[in-house]
PDB file of C-alpha atoms in Angstrom:
ATOM      1  CA  MET A   1      63.560 122.859 130.235  1.00  0.00           C
ATOM      2  CA  ALA A   2      64.332 124.968 133.305  1.00  0.00           C
ATOM      3  CA  MET A   3      60.989 124.009 134.833  1.00  0.00           C
ATOM      4  CA  GLN A   4      61.721 120.317 134.214  1.00  0.00           C
ATOM      5  CA  THR A   5      65.129 120.684 135.884  1.00  0.00           C
ATOM      6  CA  THR A   6      63.480 122.368 138.861  1.00  0.00           C
ATOM      7  CA  GLN A   7      60.965 119.531 139.173  1.00  0.00           C
ATOM      8  CA  ILE A   8      63.751 116.924 139.032  1.00  0.00           C
ATOM      9  CA  ASP A   9      65.671 118.815 141.730  1.00  0.00           C
ATOM     10  CA  ALA A  10      62.513 119.012 143.858  1.00  0.00           C
ATOM     11  CA  HIS A  11      61.897 115.265 143.526  1.00  0.00           C
ATOM     12  CA  ALA A  12      65.538 114.508 144.372  1.00  0.00           C
ATOM     13  CA  GLY A  13      65.336 116.788 147.402  1.00  0.00           C
ATOM     14  CA  ALA A  14      62.111 115.187 148.563  1.00  0.00           C
ATOM     15  CA  ARG A  15      63.615 111.704 148.167  1.00  0.00           C
ATOM     16  CA  ARG A  16      66.703 112.742 150.140  1.00  0.00           C
ATOM     17  CA  GLY A  17      64.525 114.335 152.805  1.00  0.00           C
ATOM     18  CA  PHE A  18      62.398 111.190 153.034  1.00  0.00           C
ATOM     19  CA  LEU A  19      65.458 108.989 153.550  1.00  0.00           C
ATOM     20  CA  LEU A  20      66.900 111.325 156.191  1.00  0.00           C
ATOM     21  CA  ALA A  21      63.596 111.524 158.090  1.00  0.00           C
ATOM     22  CA  LEU A  22      63.064 107.767 157.742  1.00  0.00           C
ATOM     23  CA  GLY A  23      66.508 107.180 159.239  1.00  0.00           C
ATOM     24  CA  ALA A  24      65.604 109.418 162.173  1.00  0.00           C
ATOM     25  CA  TYR A  25      62.291 107.661 162.859  1.00  0.00           C
ATOM     26  CA  LEU A  26      63.840 104.185 162.569  1.00  0.00           C
ATOM     27  CA  LEU A  27      66.568 105.134 165.052  1.00  0.00           C
ATOM     28  CA  TRP A  28      63.954 106.567 167.437  1.00  0.00           C
ATOM     29  CA  GLY A  29      61.936 103.402 167.041  1.00  0.00           C
ATOM     30  CA  LEU A  30      64.927 101.274 168.049  1.00  0.00           C
ATOM     31  CA  LEU A  31      65.922 103.560 170.933  1.00  0.00           C
ATOM     32  CA  PRO A  32      64.169 101.431 173.628  1.00  0.00           C
ATOM     33  CA  PHE A  33      66.812  98.737 173.126  1.00  0.00           C
ATOM     34  CA  TYR A  34      69.554 101.197 174.042  1.00  0.00           C
ATOM     35  CA  MET A  35      67.585 102.590 176.954  1.00  0.00           C
ATOM     36  CA  LYS A  36      67.140  99.046 178.277  1.00  0.00           C
ATOM     37  CA  ALA A  37      70.902  98.561 178.017  1.00  0.00           C
ATOM     38  CA  VAL A  38      71.510 101.576 180.300  1.00  0.00           C
ATOM     39  CA  ALA A  39      68.564 100.854 182.613  1.00  0.00           C
ATOM     40  CA  HIS A  40      70.914  99.620 185.369  1.00  0.00           C
ATOM     41  CA  LEU A  41      72.625 103.030 185.493  1.00  0.00           C
ATOM     42  CA  PRO A  42      71.280 106.003 187.508  1.00  0.00           C
ATOM     43  CA  LEU A  43      68.780 108.074 185.515  1.00  0.00           C
ATOM     44  CA  ALA A  44      70.466 111.429 186.200  1.00  0.00           C
ATOM     45  CA  GLU A  45      73.851 110.118 185.104  1.00  0.00           C
ATOM     46  CA  VAL A  46      72.400 108.786 181.833  1.00  0.00           C
ATOM     47  CA  ILE A  47      70.701 112.128 181.091  1.00  0.00           C
ATOM     48  CA  ALA A  48      73.888 114.055 181.904  1.00  0.00           C
ATOM     49  CA  HIS A  49      75.921 111.956 179.481  1.00  0.00           C
ATOM     50  CA  ARG A  50      73.187 112.207 176.812  1.00  0.00           C
ATOM     51  CA  ILE A  51      73.681 115.955 176.965  1.00  0.00           C
ATOM     52  CA  VAL A  52      77.469 116.155 177.205  1.00  0.00           C
ATOM     53  CA  TRP A  53      78.251 113.703 174.394  1.00  0.00           C
ATOM     54  CA  SER A  54      75.676 115.338 172.109  1.00  0.00           C
ATOM     55  CA  VAL A  55      77.642 118.612 172.117  1.00  0.00           C
ATOM     56  CA  PRO A  56      80.635 117.559 169.950  1.00  0.00           C
ATOM     57  CA  ILE A  57      78.353 115.833 167.435  1.00  0.00           C
ATOM     58  CA  ALA A  58      76.035 118.834 167.130  1.00  0.00           C
ATOM     59  CA  ALA A  59      79.036 121.199 166.867  1.00  0.00           C
ATOM     60  CA  ALA A  60      80.710 119.080 164.178  1.00  0.00           C
ATOM     61  CA  VAL A  61      77.533 118.989 162.074  1.00  0.00           C
ATOM     62  CA  LEU A  62      77.084 122.763 162.406  1.00  0.00           C
ATOM     63  CA  ILE A  63      80.675 123.410 161.293  1.00  0.00           C
ATOM     64  CA  TRP A  64      80.251 120.949 158.388  1.00  0.00           C
ATOM     65  CA  ALA A  65      77.043 122.726 157.321  1.00  0.00           C
ATOM     66  CA  GLY A  66      78.752 126.124 157.523  1.00  0.00           C
ATOM     67  CA  ARG A  67      76.108 127.604 159.829  1.00  0.00           C
ATOM     68  CA  THR A  68      78.381 128.861 162.605  1.00  0.00           C
ATOM     69  CA  ALA A  69      77.605 132.528 161.893  1.00  0.00           C
ATOM     70  CA  ASP A  70      73.933 132.042 162.843  1.00  0.00           C
ATOM     71  CA  PHE A  71      74.978 130.264 166.025  1.00  0.00           C
ATOM     72  CA  LYS A  72      77.405 133.038 167.026  1.00  0.00           C
ATOM     73  CA  ALA A  73      74.657 135.611 166.477  1.00  0.00           C
ATOM     74  CA  ALA A  74      72.318 133.590 168.709  1.00  0.00           C
ATOM     75  CA  LEU A  75      74.900 133.604 171.494  1.00  0.00           C
ATOM     76  CA  ARG A  76      74.818 137.419 171.460  1.00  0.00           C
ATOM     77  CA  SER A  77      71.035 137.519 171.929  1.00  0.00           C
ATOM     78  CA  PRO A  78      69.847 137.282 175.579  1.00  0.00           C
ATOM     79  CA  ARG A  79      66.279 136.592 174.417  1.00  0.00           C
ATOM     80  CA  THR A  80      67.376 133.699 172.214  1.00  0.00           C
ATOM     81  CA  ILE A  81      69.450 132.228 175.030  1.00  0.00           C
ATOM     82  CA  ALA A  82      66.516 132.561 177.464  1.00  0.00           C
ATOM     83  CA  MET A  83      64.138 130.819 175.067  1.00  0.00           C
ATOM     84  CA  ALA A  84      66.716 128.107 174.365  1.00  0.00           C
ATOM     85  CA  ALA A  85      67.070 127.563 178.123  1.00  0.00           C
ATOM     86  CA  LEU A  86      63.300 127.021 178.345  1.00  0.00           C
ATOM     87  CA  THR A  87      63.181 124.568 175.429  1.00  0.00           C
ATOM     88  CA  ALA A  88      66.246 122.796 176.813  1.00  0.00           C
ATOM     89  CA  ALA A  89      64.481 122.351 180.165  1.00  0.00           C
ATOM     90  CA  LEU A  90      61.376 120.969 178.450  1.00  0.00           C
ATOM     91  CA  ILE A  91      63.277 118.440 176.338  1.00  0.00           C
ATOM     92  CA  SER A  92      65.234 117.380 179.438  1.00  0.00           C
ATOM     93  CA  VAL A  93      61.977 116.592 181.221  1.00  0.00           C
ATOM     94  CA  ASN A  94      60.825 114.621 178.183  1.00  0.00           C
ATOM     95  CA  TRP A  95      64.096 112.666 177.997  1.00  0.00           C
ATOM     96  CA  GLY A  96      64.049 111.943 181.729  1.00  0.00           C
ATOM     97  CA  ILE A  97      60.509 110.535 181.709  1.00  0.00           C
ATOM     98  CA  TYR A  98      61.247 108.463 178.598  1.00  0.00           C
ATOM     99  CA  VAL A  99      64.434 106.887 179.961  1.00  0.00           C
ATOM    100  CA  TRP A 100      62.816 106.186 183.347  1.00  0.00           C
ATOM    101  CA  ALA A 101      59.653 104.669 181.828  1.00  0.00           C
ATOM    102  CA  ILE A 102      61.592 102.184 179.708  1.00  0.00           C
ATOM    103  CA  ALA A 103      63.811 101.236 182.659  1.00  0.00           C
ATOM    104  CA  VAL A 104      60.746 100.366 184.773  1.00  0.00           C
ATOM    105  CA  ASP A 105      58.941  98.408 182.011  1.00  0.00           C
ATOM    106  CA  ARG A 106      56.432 101.072 180.993  1.00  0.00           C
ATOM    107  CA  THR A 107      57.445 101.229 177.343  1.00  0.00           C
ATOM    108  CA  VAL A 108      53.858 100.753 176.133  1.00  0.00           C
ATOM    109  CA  GLU A 109      52.945 104.009 177.877  1.00  0.00           C
ATOM    110  CA  THR A 110      55.754 105.843 176.075  1.00  0.00           C
ATOM    111  CA  ALA A 111      54.383 104.627 172.743  1.00  0.00           C
ATOM    112  CA  LEU A 112      50.922 105.868 173.695  1.00  0.00           C
ATOM    113  CA  GLY A 113      52.405 109.228 174.683  1.00  0.00           C
ATOM    114  CA  TYR A 114      54.026 109.771 171.310  1.00  0.00           C
ATOM    115  CA  TYR A 115      50.856 108.638 169.527  1.00  0.00           C
ATOM    116  CA  ILE A 116      48.887 111.239 171.495  1.00  0.00           C
ATOM    117  CA  ASN A 117      51.483 113.976 170.877  1.00  0.00           C
ATOM    118  CA  PRO A 118      50.225 115.176 167.438  1.00  0.00           C
ATOM    119  CA  LEU A 119      46.703 115.542 168.801  1.00  0.00           C
ATOM    120  CA  VAL A 120      47.988 117.442 171.846  1.00  0.00           C
ATOM    121  CA  SER A 121      49.878 119.746 169.486  1.00  0.00           C
ATOM    122  CA  VAL A 122      46.630 120.418 167.614  1.00  0.00           C
ATOM    123  CA  VAL A 123      44.912 121.392 170.872  1.00  0.00           C
ATOM    124  CA  VAL A 124      47.859 123.599 171.891  1.00  0.00           C
ATOM    125  CA  GLY A 125      47.709 125.344 168.519  1.00  0.00           C
ATOM    126  CA  ALA A 126      43.986 125.952 168.925  1.00  0.00           C
ATOM    127  CA  LEU A 127      44.241 127.258 172.488  1.00  0.00           C
ATOM    128  CA  LEU A 128      47.443 129.308 172.277  1.00  0.00           C
ATOM    129  CA  LEU A 129      47.693 130.283 168.618  1.00  0.00           C
ATOM    130  CA  GLY A 130      44.015 130.595 167.771  1.00  0.00           C
ATOM    131  CA  GLU A 131      44.222 127.948 165.054  1.00  0.00           C
ATOM    132  CA  ARG A 132      40.793 126.701 163.977  1.00  0.00           C
ATOM    133  CA  LEU A 133      40.026 122.997 164.143  1.00  0.00           C
ATOM    134  CA  ASP A 134      37.841 121.370 161.516  1.00  0.00           C
ATOM    135  CA  ARG A 135      35.238 118.768 162.438  1.00  0.00           C
ATOM    136  CA  LEU A 136      37.539 115.840 161.719  1.00  0.00           C
ATOM    137  CA  GLN A 137      40.256 117.251 163.964  1.00  0.00           C
ATOM    138  CA  ILE A 138      37.747 117.851 166.754  1.00  0.00           C
ATOM    139  CA  ALA A 139      36.529 114.253 166.394  1.00  0.00           C
ATOM    140  CA  ALA A 140      40.116 112.999 166.593  1.00  0.00           C
ATOM    141  CA  VAL A 141      40.790 114.973 169.773  1.00  0.00           C
ATOM    142  CA  VAL A 142      37.559 113.693 171.341  1.00  0.00           C
ATOM    143  CA  LEU A 143      38.518 110.080 170.563  1.00  0.00           C
ATOM    144  CA  ALA A 144      41.947 110.628 172.137  1.00  0.00           C
ATOM    145  CA  ALA A 145      40.292 112.076 175.248  1.00  0.00           C
ATOM    146  CA  VAL A 146      38.001 109.027 175.448  1.00  0.00           C
ATOM    147  CA  ALA A 147      41.061 106.747 175.200  1.00  0.00           C
ATOM    148  CA  VAL A 148      42.711 108.558 178.121  1.00  0.00           C
ATOM    149  CA  ALA A 149      39.452 108.335 180.089  1.00  0.00           C
ATOM    150  CA  VAL A 150      39.253 104.576 179.437  1.00  0.00           C
ATOM    151  CA  MET A 151      42.767 104.041 180.765  1.00  0.00           C
ATOM    152  CA  THR A 152      42.098 106.330 183.736  1.00  0.00           C
ATOM    153  CA  ILE A 153      38.942 104.486 184.758  1.00  0.00           C
ATOM    154  CA  GLU A 154      40.579 101.086 184.309  1.00  0.00           C
ATOM    155  CA  GLY A 155      43.767 101.980 186.174  1.00  0.00           C
ATOM    156  CA  GLY A 156      42.224 104.267 188.778  1.00  0.00           C
ATOM    157  CA  LYS A 157      44.635 107.064 187.829  1.00  0.00           C
ATOM    158  CA  LEU A 158      45.664 109.147 184.859  1.00  0.00           C
ATOM    159  CA  PRO A 159      48.175 107.550 182.452  1.00  0.00           C
ATOM    160  CA  TRP A 160      50.588 110.271 183.532  1.00  0.00           C
ATOM    161  CA  VAL A 161      53.626 108.879 181.713  1.00  0.00           C
ATOM    162  CA  SER A 162      51.833 109.084 178.349  1.00  0.00           C
ATOM    163  CA  LEU A 163      50.364 112.503 179.080  1.00  0.00           C
ATOM    164  CA  ALA A 164      53.628 113.921 180.450  1.00  0.00           C
ATOM    165  CA  LEU A 165      55.547 112.785 177.362  1.00  0.00           C
ATOM    166  CA  ALA A 166      52.877 114.133 174.998  1.00  0.00           C
ATOM    167  CA  PHE A 167      52.470 117.515 176.705  1.00  0.00           C
ATOM    168  CA  SER A 168      56.176 118.103 177.378  1.00  0.00           C
ATOM    169  CA  PHE A 169      57.044 117.396 173.734  1.00  0.00           C
ATOM    170  CA  ALA A 170      54.125 119.503 172.473  1.00  0.00           C
ATOM    171  CA  ALA A 171      55.276 122.368 174.708  1.00  0.00           C
ATOM    172  CA  TYR A 172      58.826 121.896 173.437  1.00  0.00           C
ATOM    173  CA  GLY A 173      57.612 122.080 169.837  1.00  0.00           C
ATOM    174  CA  PHE A 174      55.507 125.176 170.581  1.00  0.00           C
ATOM    175  CA  PHE A 175      58.314 127.157 172.209  1.00  0.00           C
ATOM    176  CA  ARG A 176      60.942 125.802 169.826  1.00  0.00           C
ATOM    177  CA  LYS A 177      59.172 127.666 167.018  1.00  0.00           C
ATOM    178  CA  THR A 178      60.019 130.943 168.779  1.00  0.00           C
ATOM    179  CA  LEU A 179      63.776 130.382 168.442  1.00  0.00           C
ATOM    180  CA  PRO A 180      64.941 132.552 165.518  1.00  0.00           C
ATOM    181  CA  ILE A 181      67.581 130.015 164.445  1.00  0.00           C
ATOM    182  CA  GLY A 182      67.589 126.765 162.517  1.00  0.00           C
ATOM    183  CA  PRO A 183      67.024 123.342 164.061  1.00  0.00           C
ATOM    184  CA  SER A 184      70.692 122.275 164.104  1.00  0.00           C
ATOM    185  CA  GLN A 185      71.813 125.595 165.620  1.00  0.00           C
ATOM    186  CA  GLY A 186      68.996 125.417 168.153  1.00  0.00           C
ATOM    187  CA  PHE A 187      69.876 121.868 169.166  1.00  0.00           C
ATOM    188  CA  LEU A 188      73.536 122.807 169.736  1.00  0.00           C
ATOM    189  CA  LEU A 189      72.494 125.839 171.776  1.00  0.00           C
ATOM    190  CA  GLU A 190      70.166 123.705 173.907  1.00  0.00           C
ATOM    191  CA  VAL A 191      72.705 120.985 174.690  1.00  0.00           C
ATOM    192  CA  LEU A 192      75.435 123.578 175.218  1.00  0.00           C
ATOM    193  CA  LEU A 193      73.316 125.301 177.881  1.00  0.00           C
ATOM    194  CA  LEU A 194      72.431 121.972 179.474  1.00  0.00           C
ATOM    195  CA  SER A 195      76.064 120.826 179.409  1.00  0.00           C
ATOM    196  CA  VAL A 196      76.999 123.298 182.153  1.00  0.00           C
ATOM    197  CA  PRO A 197      74.980 121.595 184.932  1.00  0.00           C
ATOM    198  CA  ALA A 198      75.510 118.194 183.291  1.00  0.00           C
ATOM    199  CA  LEU A 199      79.309 118.535 183.368  1.00  0.00           C
ATOM    200  CA  ALA A 200      79.176 119.817 186.931  1.00  0.00           C
ATOM    201  CA  TYR A 201      77.127 116.780 187.964  1.00  0.00           C
ATOM    202  CA  ILE A 202      79.411 114.314 186.158  1.00  0.00           C
ATOM    203  CA  THR A 203      82.469 115.958 187.767  1.00  0.00           C
ATOM    204  CA  TYR A 204      80.848 115.649 191.192  1.00  0.00           C
ATOM    205  CA  LEU A 205      80.093 111.960 190.640  1.00  0.00           C
ATOM    206  CA  ILE A 206      83.657 111.262 189.518  1.00  0.00           C
ATOM    207  CA  ALA A 207      85.155 113.230 192.434  1.00  0.00           C
ATOM    208  CA  THR A 208      83.074 111.297 194.962  1.00  0.00           C
ATOM    209  CA  GLY A 209      83.556 107.923 193.292  1.00  0.00           C
ATOM    210  CA  GLN A 210      79.821 107.522 192.596  1.00  0.00           C
ATOM    211  CA  ASP A 211      80.135 107.554 188.823  1.00  0.00           C
ATOM    212  CA  HIS A 212      79.952 104.717 186.313  1.00  0.00           C
ATOM    213  CA  PHE A 213      82.010 106.520 183.677  1.00  0.00           C
ATOM    214  CA  VAL A 214      85.488 106.393 185.233  1.00  0.00           C
ATOM    215  CA  SER A 215      84.845 104.098 188.190  1.00  0.00           C
ATOM    216  CA  GLY A 216      82.656 101.651 186.273  1.00  0.00           C
ATOM    217  CA  ASN A 217      83.561  98.960 183.773  1.00  0.00           C
ATOM    218  CA  SER A 218      84.416  99.538 180.119  1.00  0.00           C
ATOM    219  CA  THR A 219      80.919  98.503 178.988  1.00  0.00           C
ATOM    220  CA  ASP A 220      79.247 101.171 181.135  1.00  0.00           C
ATOM    221  CA  THR A 221      81.745 103.774 179.924  1.00  0.00           C
ATOM    222  CA  ALA A 222      80.993 102.915 176.287  1.00  0.00           C
ATOM    223  CA  LEU A 223      77.241 102.958 176.905  1.00  0.00           C
ATOM    224  CA  LEU A 224      77.410 106.397 178.525  1.00  0.00           C
ATOM    225  CA  ILE A 225      79.473 107.812 175.651  1.00  0.00           C
ATOM    226  CA  GLY A 226      77.022 106.224 173.199  1.00  0.00           C
ATOM    227  CA  CYS A 227      74.162 108.168 174.790  1.00  0.00           C
ATOM    228  CA  GLY A 228      75.348 111.180 172.788  1.00  0.00           C
ATOM    229  CA  PRO A 229      75.153 109.682 169.290  1.00  0.00           C
ATOM    230  CA  VAL A 230      71.832 107.902 169.914  1.00  0.00           C
ATOM    231  CA  THR A 231      70.423 111.275 171.024  1.00  0.00           C
ATOM    232  CA  ALA A 232      72.011 113.665 168.534  1.00  0.00           C
ATOM    233  CA  VAL A 233      72.116 111.657 165.290  1.00  0.00           C
ATOM    234  CA  PRO A 234      68.339 111.059 164.847  1.00  0.00           C
ATOM    235  CA  LEU A 235      67.525 114.640 165.882  1.00  0.00           C
ATOM    236  CA  LEU A 236      69.945 116.033 163.312  1.00  0.00           C
ATOM    237  CA  LEU A 237      68.781 113.614 160.605  1.00  0.00           C
ATOM    238  CA  PHE A 238      65.220 114.745 161.255  1.00  0.00           C
ATOM    239  CA  ALA A 239      66.199 118.429 161.246  1.00  0.00           C
ATOM    240  CA  PHE A 240      67.785 118.166 157.790  1.00  0.00           C
ATOM    241  CA  GLY A 241      65.113 115.819 156.424  1.00  0.00           C
ATOM    242  CA  ALA A 242      62.138 117.880 157.579  1.00  0.00           C
ATOM    243  CA  LYS A 243      63.361 120.928 155.638  1.00  0.00           C
ATOM    244  CA  LEU A 244      63.051 118.956 152.371  1.00  0.00           C
ATOM    245  CA  LEU A 245      59.617 117.429 153.007  1.00  0.00           C
ATOM    246  CA  ARG A 246      56.053 118.637 153.037  1.00  0.00           C
ATOM    247  CA  LEU A 247      54.418 118.938 156.447  1.00  0.00           C
ATOM    248  CA  SER A 248      51.819 116.331 155.483  1.00  0.00           C
ATOM    249  CA  THR A 249      54.578 113.798 154.745  1.00  0.00           C
ATOM    250  CA  ILE A 250      56.209 114.429 158.109  1.00  0.00           C
ATOM    251  CA  GLY A 251      52.790 114.172 159.736  1.00  0.00           C
ATOM    252  CA  ILE A 252      52.298 110.633 158.436  1.00  0.00           C
ATOM    253  CA  MET A 253      55.893 109.522 159.067  1.00  0.00           C
ATOM    254  CA  GLN A 254      55.795 110.543 162.731  1.00  0.00           C
ATOM    255  CA  TYR A 255      53.813 107.384 163.552  1.00  0.00           C
ATOM    256  CA  ILE A 256      56.688 105.111 162.508  1.00  0.00           C
ATOM    257  CA  ALA A 257      58.641 105.457 165.763  1.00  0.00           C
ATOM    258  CA  PRO A 258      55.783 104.944 168.269  1.00  0.00           C
ATOM    259  CA  THR A 259      54.561 101.950 166.242  1.00  0.00           C
ATOM    260  CA  MET A 260      58.010 100.372 166.464  1.00  0.00           C
ATOM    261  CA  VAL A 261      58.210 101.180 170.191  1.00  0.00           C
ATOM    262  CA  PHE A 262      54.776  99.656 170.746  1.00  0.00           C
ATOM    263  CA  LEU A 263      55.694  96.428 168.923  1.00  0.00           C
ATOM    264  CA  ILE A 264      59.000  96.174 170.790  1.00  0.00           C
ATOM    265  CA  ALA A 265      57.255  96.695 174.142  1.00  0.00           C
ATOM    266  CA  VAL A 266      54.608  94.014 173.550  1.00  0.00           C
ATOM    267  CA  LEU A 267      56.437  91.439 171.430  1.00  0.00           C
ATOM    268  CA  ILE A 268      60.001  91.670 172.772  1.00  0.00           C
ATOM    269  CA  PHE A 269      59.842  93.244 176.239  1.00  0.00           C
ATOM    270  CA  ASN A 270      56.659  91.239 176.975  1.00  0.00           C
ATOM    271  CA  GLU A 271      54.930  94.129 178.719  1.00  0.00           C
ATOM    272  CA  PRO A 272      51.273  93.540 179.644  1.00  0.00           C
ATOM    273  CA  PHE A 273      48.724  94.514 177.004  1.00  0.00           C
ATOM    274  CA  GLY A 274      45.188  93.580 177.946  1.00  0.00           C
ATOM    275  CA  THR A 275      41.699  94.331 176.678  1.00  0.00           C
ATOM    276  CA  ILE A 276      41.529  97.848 178.144  1.00  0.00           C
ATOM    277  CA  GLN A 277      44.874  98.815 176.622  1.00  0.00           C
ATOM    278  CA  ALA A 278      43.707  97.370 173.297  1.00  0.00           C
ATOM    279  CA  ILE A 279      40.541  99.488 173.426  1.00  0.00           C
ATOM    280  CA  ALA A 280      42.517 102.617 174.295  1.00  0.00           C
ATOM    281  CA  PHE A 281      45.063 102.070 171.530  1.00  0.00           C
ATOM    282  CA  GLY A 282      42.247 101.287 169.088  1.00  0.00           C
ATOM    283  CA  LEU A 283      40.654 104.629 169.881  1.00  0.00           C
ATOM    284  CA  ILE A 284      43.996 106.428 169.483  1.00  0.00           C
ATOM    285  CA  TRP A 285      44.687 104.734 166.147  1.00  0.00           C
ATOM    286  CA  ALA A 286      41.205 105.693 164.932  1.00  0.00           C
ATOM    287  CA  ALA A 287      41.828 109.267 166.085  1.00  0.00           C
ATOM    288  CA  LEU A 288      45.147 109.379 164.248  1.00  0.00           C
ATOM    289  CA  ALA A 289      43.560 107.993 161.070  1.00  0.00           C
ATOM    290  CA  ILE A 290      40.915 110.739 161.168  1.00  0.00           C
ATOM    291  CA  TYR A 291      43.537 113.398 161.942  1.00  0.00           C
ATOM    292  CA  SER A 292      45.790 112.202 159.102  1.00  0.00           C
ATOM    293  CA  TRP A 293      42.907 112.205 156.633  1.00  0.00           C
ATOM    294  CA  SER A 294      42.056 115.770 157.636  1.00  0.00           C
ATOM    295  CA  MET A 295      45.681 116.837 157.250  1.00  0.00           C
ATOM    296  CA  LEU A 296      46.043 115.211 153.822  1.00  0.00           C
ATOM    297  CA  THR A 297      42.764 116.702 152.609  1.00  0.00           C
ATOM    298  CA  THR A 298      43.859 120.178 153.712  1.00  0.00           C
ATOM    299  CA  ALA A 299      47.243 119.748 152.003  1.00  0.00           C
ATOM    300  CA  ARG A 300      45.581 118.655 148.729  1.00  0.00           C
ATOM    301  CA  ARG A 301      43.255 121.651 148.776  1.00  0.00           C
ATOM    302  CA  ALA A 302      46.172 124.006 149.395  1.00  0.00           C
ATOM    303  CA  ALA A 303      48.142 122.421 146.552  1.00  0.00           C
ATOM    304  CA  ALA A 304      45.137 122.706 144.214  1.00  0.00           C
ATOM    305  CA  VAL A 305      44.690 126.400 145.052  1.00  0.00           C
ATOM    306  CA  GLN A 306      48.396 127.070 144.538  1.00  0.00           C
ATOM    307  CA  ALA A 307      48.371 125.239 141.183  1.00  0.00           C
ATOM    308  CA  ALA A 308      45.372 127.262 140.014  1.00  0.00           C
ATOM    309  CA  GLN A 309      47.071 130.585 140.736  1.00  0.00           C
TER     310      GLN A 309
END
């Protein structure tokens, strides 16, 4: 009876985790619409407000979850603060490139970047953590490299937006694992550190009359305040959802957002998508299918071994 109750609780937790993670990915998938709405505003001002207005949301969630003790302990650790400063810098770079790319009609490249990201993370794990790649994973990485080569040859230059997004987020994920605190505490620490220069910059803009928050119209003010929720809410939903899900489930779900971004870019923003882009995306999708199959196979084997013990 106790075992049955445990299984029911596990299924309920997994269902709750799935809904939380799904909410996060759907919000990320719709994010280009919001970024288009703020595209007329200066990039640095948008990023600064993304940071500042994320702080109260992240703090409120941490207080609600009763995890303030962990956060206070992190504030007393110079090493934790130093690592959080590094991850905060990396996610700022990622945010900046993403917001800029959508503003200048390069949304398709952002989708490609987040498709490539899981494969970049695999390579980072192999090179820096000594993780072994199986043949399917190697094949997936090779296909992704061919896709990048195709776009490079066709365009005469590297698809730097896609690569910068993929590598900056992979680096963020790699170093984020070193933070000895939970995801919600880590996110608050990151935005709290970033809020110091962000607040200073916003204050400077207001003092010199160059801002769009006080000096602008009510629509711009609302959009800048809204940058906080659209940043913090999906990240926090994902943080709580991921804890209740298997890694293989998260691995498959992570393609929801870039697929939505891709469809929005091509069907709604009417960004160019020719034969070369189709070939490159086809290669990436094939690579992701191979990578996902490898991941699911590994997860099934691990579950079978655990069940046999």
